[in-house]
C-alpha cells in the first residue's frame, strides 16, 4: 500500500483500524520528501520531532473525538508562526526568525493530534502568484517541473500534489490558496474572513488575509478546516459563532442549491478555452440536477485595481514592523538609527515586497489618500454589494478559479500580467466570502480549477456543492 | 508618468526603504504599469457609496482587558541579536 497517496479520510480510517501506524506514515512521507527535494517545497523540516510525535500518537489512548487527526502528518505554510521553529514567510527579512509562540492554527492542529513534517515555501510575505518571489527560490510544480505551482501558497499546494502530506495549511489574501490548488490539481478552501484565527499568521493585508486548507479533495479539506476554525480571543476579527460539522455537512443530502452563473461575463473575456471549461462545468451541474441561475457581477473587473490599492496600503502599514531591531534581518555597517532602518529594509525585503510597500505608501500619502485608498474602499463596497444581491437568489456563485493553466516559471515579467492571475479569486477576499477551488478540466496537460463562492459563514453549503461537483455523476 | 525619480525618492523616504540605483529604472517602470492599471478606478463615479474597510459588519469581539498570560521578556528578546540587560541596542541617537 502506498501510504503517501492515501487521502486524509483514508489515513484516519487506516490508523483507527490499525492497518498501519503513524510512524509508518511519517517514515513513508520522509522518504518521498527526500526523493523529491528538487521541487524546493520545504523551507525547513522537523523530521526528528515528527517521528517522536508519531510514536506517541501510536501509543495514545485518546478518543477520535478528542484528537480527530491523531497521528496524521501535515505541512504548514511558512507564514504560520511555529514556536522555536524557523518561520521565514519566504523572506530574507525573517530568515533568522524563530518565533517565541505558535499561531492559533498551529496550536489547534497540534491539539487535534496532527504532526507537522515541515514548513512550505511561499511567495515572500505571500505577495506573488507564482512562488517566484520567495527568498528561497521558486517551488516547481510536481505535475511538470517547468511550470509554476502558483502562489502564494505554492509550496503548500505542491506538497499535497507531490504526496508530501494529505493536506496542508495555506493563506489566501487574493487567491493564494485557490490559484495554487487549481495549478496543482488539488482542492482548496478559503473560509469566511474571521472563521479562522489570524493570530500568529504573519500579516500581509489584514482585512483580506484568511487561513485555510489545501487537500486532495473537498471532503479532506472539510475535515481539516473543522480543526482550525473557531473564535479566538487573540484575534479581534475572528467571529464568535459555533463551528458547524463541516465533514458531515459536506456529504449531507439536506442542502438545496441554486448555483449562480456568469456565462456572459466569462464569454466576454474572448478566451475560447476558458468559456469551454466553464460551459462543461455548467453541464456537470445540469447532469447532477443542480439548479442554476444566471446572475450579474457588473463590477467584477474592478476587483483587480481595487485590490492593488487596498492590499498594498495595508501591507505598507503591516510591514512597517520590520525595523531591523526587535526581530528579523538587521543590516551591518550602519551610520545611525535612520540608516539602520533604511538598510535593513532595503536589504531584507525582496523586490516584489518593496514594490507593494511603495505602491501602498503612494496610495496612502498626503494628497492621494482620497483618490486612491478611500475610492478603492467605496468600490470594494460596490463589489461586495453585487454578491449580497446575488445571494438573494442563489446559494453559491460559480467562477473559473484562474483564466488558464499553470504557466512556465519565468515566463511572466510584466507585473500587471502577473496580477491578472487573481482576477476571479480577488472578489471573494474583498467581500470576506468563503470560496473553494475544485479540480476540473485541463489545458495543455495541466489541470484547471472551478471556483465556488459561498455566502458569509455558509461554508457547510459551499463544501456540500463543491463536494458534489468534484464527485460528479454517481 | 505618475511616478518619476522625485516621487520614488519621496516614497523611499516615507517607507524607509533604501533603493539601490540599479533597481530604480525597473522599479519606476513596474510602479507606473501598476498605477496605470489602478487608475481605472478614477473613472468610476461612487461619491454616494460608503467606504467598506472591513468585510464583516458589526463584528467586534474585544476580549476583557485582563492579563491572560505573562510576557517573557527573555524569550521575546531572543529574536534580536543585539540586546543588553533587557534592552534592545540601536546605534547612538543622542551625541
CSV table of N, CA and C in Angstrom, one decimal, chain A residues 214-334:
chain,number,residue,atom,x,y,z
A,214,UNK,N,-5.5,23.3,2.0
A,214,UNK,CA,-5.3,22.6,0.7
A,214,UNK,C,-5.3,21.1,0.9
A,215,UNK,N,-6.0,20.4,0.1
A,215,UNK,CA,-6.1,18.9,0.3
A,215,UNK,C,-6.4,18.2,-1.0
A,216,UNK,N,-6.3,16.9,-1.0
A,216,UNK,CA,-6.5,16.1,-2.2
A,216,UNK,C,-8.0,16.3,-2.7
A,217,UNK,N,-8.9,16.4,-1.8
A,217,UNK,CA,-10.3,16.6,-2.2
A,217,UNK,C,-11.0,17.4,-1.2
A,218,UNK,N,-12.3,17.8,-1.6
A,218,UNK,CA,-13.1,18.7,-0.7
A,218,UNK,C,-13.4,18.1,0.6
A,219,UNK,N,-13.7,16.8,0.6
A,219,UNK,CA,-14.0,16.1,1.9
A,219,UNK,C,-12.9,16.3,2.9
A,220,UNK,N,-11.7,16.0,2.4
A,220,UNK,CA,-10.5,16.2,3.3
A,220,UNK,C,-10.3,17.6,3.7
A,221,UNK,N,-10.6,18.5,2.8
A,221,UNK,CA,-10.4,20.0,3.2
A,221,UNK,C,-11.4,20.3,4.3
A,222,UNK,N,-12.6,19.7,4.2
A,222,UNK,CA,-13.7,19.9,5.2
A,222,UNK,C,-13.2,19.4,6.6
A,223,UNK,N,-12.6,18.2,6.6
A,223,UNK,CA,-12.2,17.6,7.8
A,223,UNK,C,-11.1,18.5,8.5
A,224,UNK,N,-10.2,19.0,7.7
A,224,UNK,CA,-9.1,19.8,8.3
A,224,UNK,C,-9.6,21.2,8.7
A,225,UNK,N,-10.5,21.7,7.8
A,225,UNK,CA,-11.0,23.1,8.1
A,225,UNK,C,-11.7,23.1,9.5
A,226,UNK,N,-12.4,22.0,9.7
A,226,UNK,CA,-13.1,21.8,11.0
A,226,UNK,C,-12.1,22.1,12.2
A,227,UNK,N,-10.9,21.5,12.0
A,227,UNK,CA,-10.0,21.6,13.1
A,227,UNK,C,-9.3,22.9,13.3
A,228,UNK,N,-9.3,23.8,12.3
A,228,UNK,CA,-8.7,25.1,12.5
A,228,UNK,C,-9.6,26.2,12.7
A,229,UNK,N,-10.9,25.9,12.6
A,229,UNK,CA,-11.9,27.0,12.7
A,229,UNK,C,-12.3,27.3,14.1
A,230,UNK,N,-12.9,28.5,14.3
A,230,UNK,CA,-13.4,28.9,15.6
A,230,UNK,C,-12.9,30.2,16.2
A,231,UNK,N,-13.7,30.7,17.0
A,231,UNK,CA,-13.4,32.0,17.6
A,231,UNK,C,-12.1,32.0,18.5
A,232,UNK,N,-11.4,33.0,18.4
A,232,UNK,CA,-10.1,33.1,19.1
A,232,UNK,C,-10.0,34.5,19.8
A,233,UNK,N,-9.9,34.5,21.1
A,233,UNK,CA,-9.9,35.8,21.8
A,233,UNK,C,-8.6,36.6,21.4
A,234,UNK,N,-7.6,35.9,20.8
A,234,UNK,CA,-6.4,36.6,20.4
A,234,UNK,C,-6.5,37.3,19.1
A,235,UNK,N,-7.6,37.2,18.4
A,235,UNK,CA,-7.9,37.8,17.1
A,235,UNK,C,-9.2,38.5,17.2
A,236,UNK,N,-9.2,39.9,17.3
A,236,UNK,CA,-10.4,40.6,17.5
A,236,UNK,C,-11.3,40.5,16.3
A,237,UNK,N,-10.8,40.1,15.1
A,237,UNK,CA,-11.7,40.0,13.9
A,237,UNK,C,-12.2,38.6,13.7
A,238,UNK,N,-11.9,37.7,14.6
A,238,UNK,CA,-12.4,36.3,14.5
A,238,UNK,C,-13.9,36.3,15.0
A,239,UNK,N,-14.7,35.5,14.3
A,239,UNK,CA,-16.2,35.6,14.5
A,239,UNK,C,-16.6,34.6,15.6
A,240,UNK,N,-17.5,35.2,16.5
A,240,UNK,CA,-17.9,34.4,17.7
A,240,UNK,C,-19.1,33.6,17.3
A,241,UNK,N,-19.0,32.5,16.5
A,241,UNK,CA,-20.1,31.7,16.2
A,241,UNK,C,-19.7,30.2,16.3
A,242,UNK,N,-20.6,29.3,16.5
A,242,UNK,CA,-20.3,27.9,16.6
A,242,UNK,C,-19.8,27.4,15.3
A,243,UNK,N,-18.9,26.5,15.3
A,243,UNK,CA,-18.4,25.9,14.0
A,243,UNK,C,-19.3,24.7,13.7
A,244,UNK,N,-19.9,24.7,12.5
A,244,UNK,CA,-20.8,23.5,12.1
A,244,UNK,C,-19.9,22.3,11.9
A,245,UNK,N,-20.5,21.2,11.7
A,245,UNK,CA,-19.8,19.9,11.4
A,245,UNK,C,-19.5,19.9,9.9
A,246,UNK,N,-18.4,20.5,9.5
A,246,UNK,CA,-18.2,20.6,8.1
A,246,UNK,C,-18.1,19.2,7.4
A,247,UNK,N,-17.4,18.3,8.0
A,247,UNK,CA,-17.2,17.0,7.3
A,247,UNK,C,-18.5,16.2,7.1
A,248,UNK,N,-19.4,16.4,8.1
A,248,UNK,CA,-20.8,15.7,7.9
A,248,UNK,C,-21.6,16.5,6.9
A,249,UNK,N,-21.6,17.9,7.0
A,249,UNK,CA,-22.3,18.7,6.1
A,249,UNK,C,-21.9,18.6,4.6
A,250,UNK,N,-20.6,18.3,4.5
A,250,UNK,CA,-20.0,18.2,3.2
A,250,UNK,C,-20.7,17.1,2.4
A,251,UNK,N,-21.1,16.0,3.1
A,251,UNK,CA,-21.7,14.9,2.4
A,251,UNK,C,-23.2,14.8,2.6
A,252,UNK,N,-23.8,15.8,3.2
A,252,UNK,CA,-25.2,15.7,3.6
A,252,UNK,C,-26.1,15.8,2.3
A,253,UNK,N,-27.3,15.2,2.4
A,253,UNK,CA,-28.2,15.4,1.3
A,253,UNK,C,-29.3,16.4,1.6
A,254,UNK,N,-29.1,17.2,2.7
A,254,UNK,CA,-30.1,18.1,3.2
A,254,UNK,C,-30.0,19.5,2.4
A,255,UNK,N,-28.9,19.8,1.8
A,255,UNK,CA,-28.7,21.1,1.2
A,255,UNK,C,-29.4,21.3,-0.1
A,256,UNK,N,-30.1,22.4,-0.3
A,256,UNK,CA,-30.7,22.8,-1.6
A,256,UNK,C,-29.7,23.8,-2.2
A,257,UNK,N,-29.4,23.6,-3.5
A,257,UNK,CA,-28.5,24.5,-4.1
A,257,UNK,C,-29.1,25.2,-5.3
A,258,UNK,N,-28.8,26.5,-5.4
A,258,UNK,CA,-29.0,27.2,-6.7
A,258,UNK,C,-27.7,27.9,-7.0
A,259,UNK,N,-27.0,27.5,-8.0
A,259,UNK,CA,-25.7,28.0,-8.3
A,259,UNK,C,-25.8,29.2,-9.3
A,260,UNK,N,-25.2,30.3,-8.9
A,260,UNK,CA,-25.2,31.5,-9.7
A,260,UNK,C,-24.2,31.4,-10.8
A,261,UNK,N,-24.5,31.7,-12.1
A,261,UNK,CA,-23.6,31.6,-13.2
A,261,UNK,C,-23.4,33.0,-13.8
A,262,UNK,N,-22.2,33.2,-14.4
A,262,UNK,CA,-22.0,34.5,-15.1
A,262,UNK,C,-21.4,34.2,-16.5
A,263,UNK,N,-22.3,33.4,-17.3
A,263,UNK,CA,-21.8,32.9,-18.6
A,263,UNK,C,-21.4,34.1,-19.5
A,264,UNK,N,-22.2,35.2,-19.6
A,264,UNK,CA,-21.9,36.3,-20.5
A,264,UNK,C,-20.6,36.9,-20.1
A,265,UNK,N,-20.4,37.1,-18.8
A,265,UNK,CA,-19.1,37.7,-18.3
A,265,UNK,C,-17.9,36.9,-18.7
A,266,UNK,N,-18.0,35.5,-18.5
A,266,UNK,CA,-16.9,34.7,-18.9
A,266,UNK,C,-16.7,34.7,-20.4
A,267,UNK,N,-17.7,34.7,-21.2
A,267,UNK,CA,-17.6,34.8,-22.6
A,267,UNK,C,-17.0,36.1,-23.1
A,268,UNK,N,-17.2,37.2,-22.3
A,268,UNK,CA,-16.7,38.5,-22.7
A,268,UNK,C,-15.2,38.6,-22.7
A,269,UNK,N,-14.5,37.6,-22.0
A,269,UNK,CA,-13.1,37.6,-22.0
A,269,UNK,C,-12.5,37.2,-23.3
A,270,UNK,N,-13.4,36.6,-24.2
A,270,UNK,CA,-13.0,36.2,-25.5
A,270,UNK,C,-11.9,35.0,-25.5
A,271,UNK,N,-11.9,34.2,-24.5
A,271,UNK,CA,-11.0,33.1,-24.4
A,271,UNK,C,-11.7,31.8,-24.5
A,272,UNK,N,-11.6,31.2,-25.7
A,272,UNK,CA,-12.4,30.0,-26.0
A,272,UNK,C,-12.2,28.9,-25.0
A,273,UNK,N,-11.0,28.7,-24.6
A,273,UNK,CA,-10.8,27.5,-23.7
A,273,UNK,C,-11.4,27.8,-22.3
A,274,UNK,N,-11.4,29.1,-21.9
A,274,UNK,CA,-12.0,29.5,-20.6
A,274,UNK,C,-13.5,29.3,-20.7
A,275,UNK,N,-14.1,29.7,-21.8
A,275,UNK,CA,-15.5,29.6,-22.0
A,275,UNK,C,-15.9,28.1,-22.0
A,276,UNK,N,-15.1,27.3,-22.7
A,276,UNK,CA,-15.4,25.9,-22.9
A,276,UNK,C,-15.4,25.2,-21.6
A,277,UNK,N,-14.4,25.4,-20.8
A,277,UNK,CA,-14.3,24.8,-19.5
A,277,UNK,C,-15.5,25.2,-18.6
A,278,UNK,N,-15.8,26.5,-18.6
A,278,UNK,CA,-16.9,27.0,-17.8
A,278,UNK,C,-18.2,26.3,-18.3
A,279,UNK,N,-18.4,26.2,-19.6
A,279,UNK,CA,-19.6,25.5,-20.2
A,279,UNK,C,-19.7,24.1,-19.7
A,280,UNK,N,-18.5,23.4,-19.7
A,280,UNK,CA,-18.5,22.0,-19.3
A,280,UNK,C,-18.9,21.8,-17.8
A,281,UNK,N,-18.4,22.8,-17.0
A,281,UNK,CA,-18.8,22.8,-15.6
A,281,UNK,C,-20.3,23.0,-15.4
A,282,UNK,N,-20.9,23.9,-16.2
A,282,UNK,CA,-22.3,24.0,-16.2
A,282,UNK,C,-23.0,22.7,-16.6
A,283,UNK,N,-22.5,22.1,-17.6
A,283,UNK,CA,-23.1,20.8,-18.0
A,283,UNK,C,-23.0,19.8,-16.8
A,284,UNK,N,-21.9,19.8,-16.1
A,284,UNK,CA,-21.8,18.9,-15.0
A,284,UNK,C,-22.9,19.2,-13.9
A,285,UNK,N,-23.1,20.5,-13.7
A,285,UNK,CA,-24.2,20.8,-12.7
A,285,UNK,C,-25.5,20.3,-13.2
A,286,UNK,N,-25.7,20.5,-14.5
A,286,UNK,CA,-27.0,20.1,-15.1
A,286,UNK,C,-27.2,18.6,-14.9
A,287,UNK,N,-26.1,17.8,-15.2
A,287,UNK,CA,-26.2,16.3,-15.0
A,287,UNK,C,-26.5,16.0,-13.6
A,288,UNK,N,-25.9,16.8,-12.7
A,288,UNK,CA,-26.2,16.5,-11.2
A,288,UNK,C,-27.5,17.0,-10.8
A,289,UNK,N,-28.3,17.6,-11.7
A,289,UNK,CA,-29.6,18.1,-11.5
A,289,UNK,C,-29.6,19.2,-10.4
A,290,UNK,N,-28.5,20.0,-10.5
A,290,UNK,CA,-28.4,21.1,-9.5
A,290,UNK,C,-29.0,22.4,-10.3
A,291,UNK,N,-29.8,23.1,-9.5
A,291,UNK,CA,-30.4,24.3,-10.2
A,291,UNK,C,-29.4,25.4,-10.4
A,292,UNK,N,-29.5,26.1,-11.5
A,292,UNK,CA,-28.6,27.2,-11.8
A,292,UNK,C,-29.4,28.4,-12.1
A,293,UNK,N,-28.8,29.5,-12.1
A,293,UNK,CA,-29.4,30.8,-12.4
A,293,UNK,C,-28.4,31.8,-12.9
A,294,UNK,N,-28.6,32.5,-14.0
A,294,UNK,CA,-27.6,33.5,-14.4
A,294,UNK,C,-27.8,34.7,-13.5
A,295,UNK,N,-26.6,35.2,-13.1
A,295,UNK,CA,-26.6,36.4,-12.2
A,295,UNK,C,-25.7,37.5,-12.8
A,296,UNK,N,-25.7,38.7,-12.2
A,296,UNK,CA,-24.8,39.7,-12.7
A,296,UNK,C,-23.8,40.1,-11.7
A,297,UNK,N,-22.5,40.2,-12.1
A,297,UNK,CA,-21.5,40.7,-11.2
A,297,UNK,C,-20.8,41.9,-12.0
A,298,UNK,N,-21.5,43.0,-12.1
A,298,UNK,CA,-21.1,44.0,-13.0
A,298,UNK,C,-19.8,44.7,-12.7
A,299,UNK,N,-19.3,44.6,-11.4
A,299,UNK,CA,-18.1,45.3,-11.1
A,299,UNK,C,-16.9,44.3,-10.9
A,300,UNK,N,-17.1,43.1,-11.3
A,300,UNK,CA,-16.0,42.1,-11.1
A,300,UNK,C,-14.6,42.6,-11.5
A,301,UNK,N,-14.6,43.2,-12.7
A,301,UNK,CA,-13.3,43.5,-13.3
A,301,UNK,C,-12.6,44.7,-12.5
A,302,UNK,N,-13.4,45.4,-11.7
A,302,UNK,CA,-12.8,46.4,-10.9
A,302,UNK,C,-12.0,45.9,-9.7
A,303,UNK,N,-12.3,44.6,-9.4
A,303,UNK,CA,-11.6,43.9,-8.2
A,303,UNK,C,-10.1,44.1,-8.3
A,304,UNK,N,-9.6,44.0,-9.5
A,304,UNK,CA,-8.1,44.0,-9.6
A,304,UNK,C,-7.5,45.3,-9.2
A,305,UNK,N,-7.9,46.5,-9.8
A,305,UNK,CA,-7.4,47.7,-9.3
A,305,UNK,C,-7.7,48.0,-7.9
A,306,UNK,N,-8.9,47.7,-7.4
A,306,UNK,CA,-9.3,47.9,-6.0
A,306,UNK,C,-8.3,47.2,-5.1
A,307,UNK,N,-8.1,45.9,-5.4
A,307,UNK,CA,-7.2,45.1,-4.6
A,307,UNK,C,-5.8,45.6,-4.6
A,308,UNK,N,-5.3,46.1,-5.7
A,308,UNK,CA,-4.0,46.6,-5.8
A,308,UNK,C,-3.8,48.0,-5.2
A,309,UNK,N,-4.9,48.6,-4.6
A,309,UNK,CA,-4.8,49.7,-3.7
A,309,UNK,C,-4.8,49.2,-2.3
A,310,UNK,N,-5.9,48.5,-2.0
A,310,UNK,CA,-6.1,48.1,-0.6
A,310,UNK,C,-5.0,47.2,0.0
A,311,UNK,N,-4.7,46.1,-0.8
A,311,UNK,CA,-3.7,45.2,-0.2
A,311,UNK,C,-2.3,45.9,0.0
A,312,UNK,N,-1.8,46.6,-1.0
A,312,UNK,CA,-0.5,47.3,-0.7
A,312,UNK,C,-0.6,48.3,0.4
A,313,UNK,N,-1.8,49.0,0.5
A,313,UNK,CA,-1.9,50.0,1.5
A,313,UNK,C,-1.8,49.3,2.9
A,314,UNK,N,-2.5,48.2,3.0
A,314,UNK,CA,-2.5,47.5,4.3
A,314,UNK,C,-1.1,46.9,4.6
A,315,UNK,N,-0.5,46.4,3.5
A,315,UNK,CA,0.8,45.8,3.6
A,315,UNK,C,1.9,46.8,4.0
A,316,UNK,N,1.7,48.1,3.5
A,316,UNK,CA,2.8,49.1,3.8
A,316,UNK,C,2.7,49.4,5.3
A,317,UNK,N,1.5,49.3,5.9
A,317,UNK,CA,1.4,49.6,7.3
A,317,UNK,C,1.9,48.3,8.1
A,318,UNK,N,1.4,47.2,7.7
A,318,UNK,CA,1.8,45.9,8.4
A,318,UNK,C,3.3,45.7,8.4
A,319,UNK,N,3.9,46.0,7.3
A,319,UNK,CA,5.4,45.6,7.2
A,319,UNK,C,6.3,46.7,7.7
A,320,UNK,N,5.6,47.8,8.3
A,320,UNK,CA,6.5,48.8,9.0
A,320,UNK,C,7.1,48.2,10.2
A,321,UNK,N,6.6,47.1,10.7
A,321,UNK,CA,7.1,46.5,11.9
A,321,UNK,C,8.6,46.0,11.7
A,322,UNK,N,8.9,45.7,10.5
A,322,UNK,CA,10.3,45.2,10.2
A,322,UNK,C,11.3,46.3,10.2
A,323,UNK,N,11.9,46.6,11.4
A,323,UNK,CA,12.7,47.7,11.6
A,323,UNK,C,14.2,47.3,11.7
A,324,UNK,N,14.5,46.0,11.8
A,324,UNK,CA,15.8,45.6,11.9
A,324,UNK,C,16.3,45.6,13.4
A,325,UNK,N,15.4,45.9,14.3
A,325,UNK,CA,15.8,46.0,15.7
A,325,UNK,C,15.3,44.8,16.6
A,326,UNK,N,14.0,44.6,16.6
A,326,UNK,CA,13.4,43.7,17.5
A,326,UNK,C,13.5,42.2,17.0
A,327,UNK,N,13.3,42.1,15.8
A,327,UNK,CA,13.4,40.7,15.2
A,327,UNK,C,13.7,40.9,13.7
A,328,UNK,N,14.1,39.8,13.0
A,328,UNK,CA,14.3,39.9,11.6
A,328,UNK,C,15.7,40.4,11.2
A,329,UNK,N,15.9,40.6,9.9
A,329,UNK,CA,17.2,41.0,9.4
A,329,UNK,C,17.6,42.3,9.9
A,330,UNK,N,18.9,42.4,10.3
A,330,UNK,CA,19.5,43.7,10.7
A,330,UNK,C,20.8,43.9,9.9
A,331,UNK,N,20.8,45.1,9.2
A,331,UNK,CA,21.9,45.4,8.4
A,331,UNK,C,23.1,45.7,9.2
A,332,UNK,N,24.3,45.4,8.7
A,332,UNK,CA,25.6,45.7,9.3
A,332,UNK,C,26.1,47.1,8.8
A,333,UNK,N,27.1,47.6,9.4
A,333,UNK,CA,27.8,48.8,8.9
A,333,UNK,C,26.9,50.0,8.7
A,334,UNK,N,26.1,50.3,9.7
A,334,UNK,CA,25.2,51.4,9.6
A,334,UNK,C,25.7,52.7,10.3
